[in-house]
CSV table of C-alpha atoms in Angstrom, one decimal:
chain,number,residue,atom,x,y,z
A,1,UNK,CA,0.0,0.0,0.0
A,2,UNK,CA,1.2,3.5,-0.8
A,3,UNK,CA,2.5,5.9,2.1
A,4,UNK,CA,-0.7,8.2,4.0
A,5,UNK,CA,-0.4,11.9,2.5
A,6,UNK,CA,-0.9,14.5,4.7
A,7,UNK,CA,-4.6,15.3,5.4
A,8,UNK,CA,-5.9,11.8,4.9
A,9,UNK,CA,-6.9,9.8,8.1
A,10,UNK,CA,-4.8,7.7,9.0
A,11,UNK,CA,-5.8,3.9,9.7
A,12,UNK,CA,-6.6,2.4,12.8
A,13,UNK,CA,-4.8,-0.4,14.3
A,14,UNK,CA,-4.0,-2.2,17.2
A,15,UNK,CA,-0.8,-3.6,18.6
A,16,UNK,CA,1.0,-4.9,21.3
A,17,UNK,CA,3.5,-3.1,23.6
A,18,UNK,CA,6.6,-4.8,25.4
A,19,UNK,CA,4.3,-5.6,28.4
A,20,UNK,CA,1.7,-7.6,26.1
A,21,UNK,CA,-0.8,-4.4,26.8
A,22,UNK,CA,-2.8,-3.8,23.7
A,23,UNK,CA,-2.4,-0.6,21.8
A,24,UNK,CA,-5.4,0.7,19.7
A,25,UNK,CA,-5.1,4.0,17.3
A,26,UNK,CA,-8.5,4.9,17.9
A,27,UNK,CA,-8.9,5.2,21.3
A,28,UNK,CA,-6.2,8.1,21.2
A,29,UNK,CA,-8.0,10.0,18.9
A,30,UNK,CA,-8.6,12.8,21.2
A,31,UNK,CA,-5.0,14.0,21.1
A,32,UNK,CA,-1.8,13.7,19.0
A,33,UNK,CA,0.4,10.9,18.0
A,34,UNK,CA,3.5,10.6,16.6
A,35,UNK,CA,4.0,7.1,15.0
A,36,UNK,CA,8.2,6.2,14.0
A,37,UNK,CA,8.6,3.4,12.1
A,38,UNK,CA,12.2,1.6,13.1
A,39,UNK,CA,13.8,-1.2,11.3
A,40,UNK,CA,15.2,-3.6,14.2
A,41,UNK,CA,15.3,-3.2,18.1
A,42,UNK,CA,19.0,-3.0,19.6
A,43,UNK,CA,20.8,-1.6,16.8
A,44,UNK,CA,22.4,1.4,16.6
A,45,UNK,CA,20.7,3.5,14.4
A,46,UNK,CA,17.2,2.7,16.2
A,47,UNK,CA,18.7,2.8,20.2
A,48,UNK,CA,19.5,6.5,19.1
A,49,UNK,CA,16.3,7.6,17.5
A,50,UNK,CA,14.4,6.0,20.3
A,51,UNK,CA,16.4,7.2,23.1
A,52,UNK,CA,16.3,10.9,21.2
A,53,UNK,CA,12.3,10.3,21.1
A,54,UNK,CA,12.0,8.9,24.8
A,55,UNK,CA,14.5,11.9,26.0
A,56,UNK,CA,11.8,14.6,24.4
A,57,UNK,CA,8.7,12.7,25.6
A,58,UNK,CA,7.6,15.4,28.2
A,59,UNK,CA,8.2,17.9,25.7
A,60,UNK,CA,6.2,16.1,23.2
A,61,UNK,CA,2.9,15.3,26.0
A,62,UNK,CA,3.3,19.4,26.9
A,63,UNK,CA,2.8,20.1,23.3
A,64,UNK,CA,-0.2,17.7,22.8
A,65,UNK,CA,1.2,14.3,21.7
A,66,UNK,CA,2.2,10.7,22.7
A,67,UNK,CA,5.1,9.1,20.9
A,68,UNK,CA,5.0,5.6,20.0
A,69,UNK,CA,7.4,3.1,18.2
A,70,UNK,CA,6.4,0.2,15.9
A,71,UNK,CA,8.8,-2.0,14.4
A,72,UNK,CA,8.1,-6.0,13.3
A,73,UNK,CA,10.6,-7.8,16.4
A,74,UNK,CA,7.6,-9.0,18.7
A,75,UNK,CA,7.2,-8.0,22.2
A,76,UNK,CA,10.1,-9.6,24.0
A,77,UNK,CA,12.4,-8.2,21.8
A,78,UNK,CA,10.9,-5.1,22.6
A,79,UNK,CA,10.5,-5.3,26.5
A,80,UNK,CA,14.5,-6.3,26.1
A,81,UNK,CA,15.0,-3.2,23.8
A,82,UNK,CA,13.2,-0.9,26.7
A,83,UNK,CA,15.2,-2.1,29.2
A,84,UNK,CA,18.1,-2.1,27.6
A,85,UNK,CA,17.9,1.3,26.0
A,86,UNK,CA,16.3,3.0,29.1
A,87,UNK,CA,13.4,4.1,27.1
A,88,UNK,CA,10.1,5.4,28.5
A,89,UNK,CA,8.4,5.0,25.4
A,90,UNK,CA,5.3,2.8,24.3
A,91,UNK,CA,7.1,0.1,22.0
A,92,UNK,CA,4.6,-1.6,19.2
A,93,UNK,CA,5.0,-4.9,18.0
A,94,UNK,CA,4.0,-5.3,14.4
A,95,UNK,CA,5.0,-9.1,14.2
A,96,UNK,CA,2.7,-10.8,12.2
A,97,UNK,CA,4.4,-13.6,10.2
A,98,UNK,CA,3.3,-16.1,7.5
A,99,UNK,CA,2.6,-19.4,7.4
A,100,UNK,CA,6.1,-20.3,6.5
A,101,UNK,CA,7.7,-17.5,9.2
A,102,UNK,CA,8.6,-14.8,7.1
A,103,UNK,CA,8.0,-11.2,8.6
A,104,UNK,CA,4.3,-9.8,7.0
A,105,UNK,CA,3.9,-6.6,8.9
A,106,UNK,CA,0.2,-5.7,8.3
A,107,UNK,CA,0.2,-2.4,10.2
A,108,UNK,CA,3.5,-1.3,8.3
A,109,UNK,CA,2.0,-2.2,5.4
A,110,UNK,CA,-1.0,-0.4,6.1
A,111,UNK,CA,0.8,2.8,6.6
A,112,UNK,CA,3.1,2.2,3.4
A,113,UNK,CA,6.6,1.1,4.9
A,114,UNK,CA,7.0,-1.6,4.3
A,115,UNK,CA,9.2,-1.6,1.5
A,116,UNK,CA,11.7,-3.4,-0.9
A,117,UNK,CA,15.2,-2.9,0.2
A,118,UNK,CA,18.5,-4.2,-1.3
A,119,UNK,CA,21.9,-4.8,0.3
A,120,UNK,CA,25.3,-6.1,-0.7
A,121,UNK,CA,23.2,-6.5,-4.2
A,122,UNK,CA,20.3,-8.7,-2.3
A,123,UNK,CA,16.9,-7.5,-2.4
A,124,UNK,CA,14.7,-8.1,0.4
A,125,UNK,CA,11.3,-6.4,2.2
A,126,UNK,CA,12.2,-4.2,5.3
A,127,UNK,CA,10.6,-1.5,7.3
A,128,UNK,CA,11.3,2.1,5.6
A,129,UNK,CA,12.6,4.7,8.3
A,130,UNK,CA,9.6,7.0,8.4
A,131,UNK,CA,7.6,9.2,11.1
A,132,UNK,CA,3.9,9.9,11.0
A,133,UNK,CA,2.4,13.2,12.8
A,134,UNK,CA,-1.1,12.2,13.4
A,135,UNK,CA,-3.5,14.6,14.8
A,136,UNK,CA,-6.7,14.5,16.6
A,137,UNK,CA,-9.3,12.7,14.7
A,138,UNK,CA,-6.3,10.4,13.2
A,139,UNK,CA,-5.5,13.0,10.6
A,140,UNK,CA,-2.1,12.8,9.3
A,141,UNK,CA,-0.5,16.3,10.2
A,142,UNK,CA,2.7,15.8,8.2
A,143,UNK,CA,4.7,12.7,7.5
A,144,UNK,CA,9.0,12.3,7.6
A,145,UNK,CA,10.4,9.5,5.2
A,146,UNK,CA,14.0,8.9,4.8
A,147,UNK,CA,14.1,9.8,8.2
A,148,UNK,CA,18.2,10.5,8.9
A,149,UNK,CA,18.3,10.0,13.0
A,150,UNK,CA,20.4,13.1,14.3
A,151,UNK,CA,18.0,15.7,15.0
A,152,UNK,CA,15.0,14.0,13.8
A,153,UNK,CA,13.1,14.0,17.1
A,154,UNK,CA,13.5,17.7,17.4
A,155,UNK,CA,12.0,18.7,14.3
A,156,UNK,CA,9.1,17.0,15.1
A,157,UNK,CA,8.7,18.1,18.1
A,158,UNK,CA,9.0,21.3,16.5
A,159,UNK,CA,6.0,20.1,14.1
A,160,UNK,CA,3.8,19.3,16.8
A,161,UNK,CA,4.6,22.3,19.2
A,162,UNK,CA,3.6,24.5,15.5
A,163,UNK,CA,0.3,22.3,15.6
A,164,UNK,CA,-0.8,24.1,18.9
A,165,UNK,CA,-2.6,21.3,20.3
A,166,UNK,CA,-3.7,20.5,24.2
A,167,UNK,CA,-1.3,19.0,26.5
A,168,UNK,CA,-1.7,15.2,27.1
A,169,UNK,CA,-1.6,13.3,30.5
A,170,UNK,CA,1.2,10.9,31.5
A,171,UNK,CA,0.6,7.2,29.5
A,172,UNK,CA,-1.1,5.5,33.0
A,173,UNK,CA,0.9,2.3,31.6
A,174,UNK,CA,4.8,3.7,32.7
A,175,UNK,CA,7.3,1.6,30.7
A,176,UNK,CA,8.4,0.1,33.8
């Protein structure tokens, strides 16, 4: 599926965290979202952007959003990749598989990231580095592809503090 433009809503889904607590879109409707799509927990690249995310997350909840990671590792690789990385984020498990074990990420696909990658002259599929700004009502504010990590939280924060939206309460499910 193609990647969700900016004014279209976006879909609704529902996922698992690292403590095996369900995650639904559409029951956050009411305030701000921002959605980054990672690659793989524990590696370099994704410890930084998520630590630079989890670092900002007051500043992001004072300016009207939650933040919330998806990647397709399930949700032991995820409670692991909390821990590990001291995060304080919500970390979503997009792990479906198929029958014969391959990675089919139907949430990643919903939202258009899941994408054809090559390496070392291999092609393979693989989740595309991208950040969704969804607002209240699940419409997509603005949307980051490419995404390069350094300074990437920050100009979204920036995005969402431009958004003027309400200030959100504290997640009531801590990362622990």
């Amino acid at each position: 599926m193609p990647l969700i433009d900016p004014g279209k809503k976006a879909p609704d889904f529902t996922l698992l965290d690292q403590h095996d607590e369900a995650f639904k879109l559409s029951e956050h409707e009411d305030k701000g979202i921002v959605l980054f799509f990672y690659p793989k927990d524990c590696t370099s690249g994704c410890t930084l952007e998520a630590q630079d995310f989890s670092a900002l997350l007051k500043d992001f909840r004072k300016a009207g959003a939650e933040v919330v990671g998806i990647s397709i590792l399930g949700t032991k690789s995820k409670k692991k990749f909390v821990k590990d990385a001291g995060l304080k984020l919500r970390m979503l498990a997009d792990d479906h598989e198929t029958d014969d074990k391959k990675p089919d990420p139907k949430v990643a696909q919903k939202y258009g990231v899941w994408t054809e990658k090559s390496m070392y002259g291999k092609t393979y599929m693989g989740l595309a580095r991208t950040t969704y700004f969804i607002g209240p009502g699940r419409k997509v504010v603005q949307r980051w592809d490419g995404v390069k990590v350094p300074d990437h939280a920050g100009q979204v924060l920036e995005a969402v503090r431009a958004a003027g939206l309400k200030a959100v309460a504290s997640d009531p499910r801590p990362s622990r």
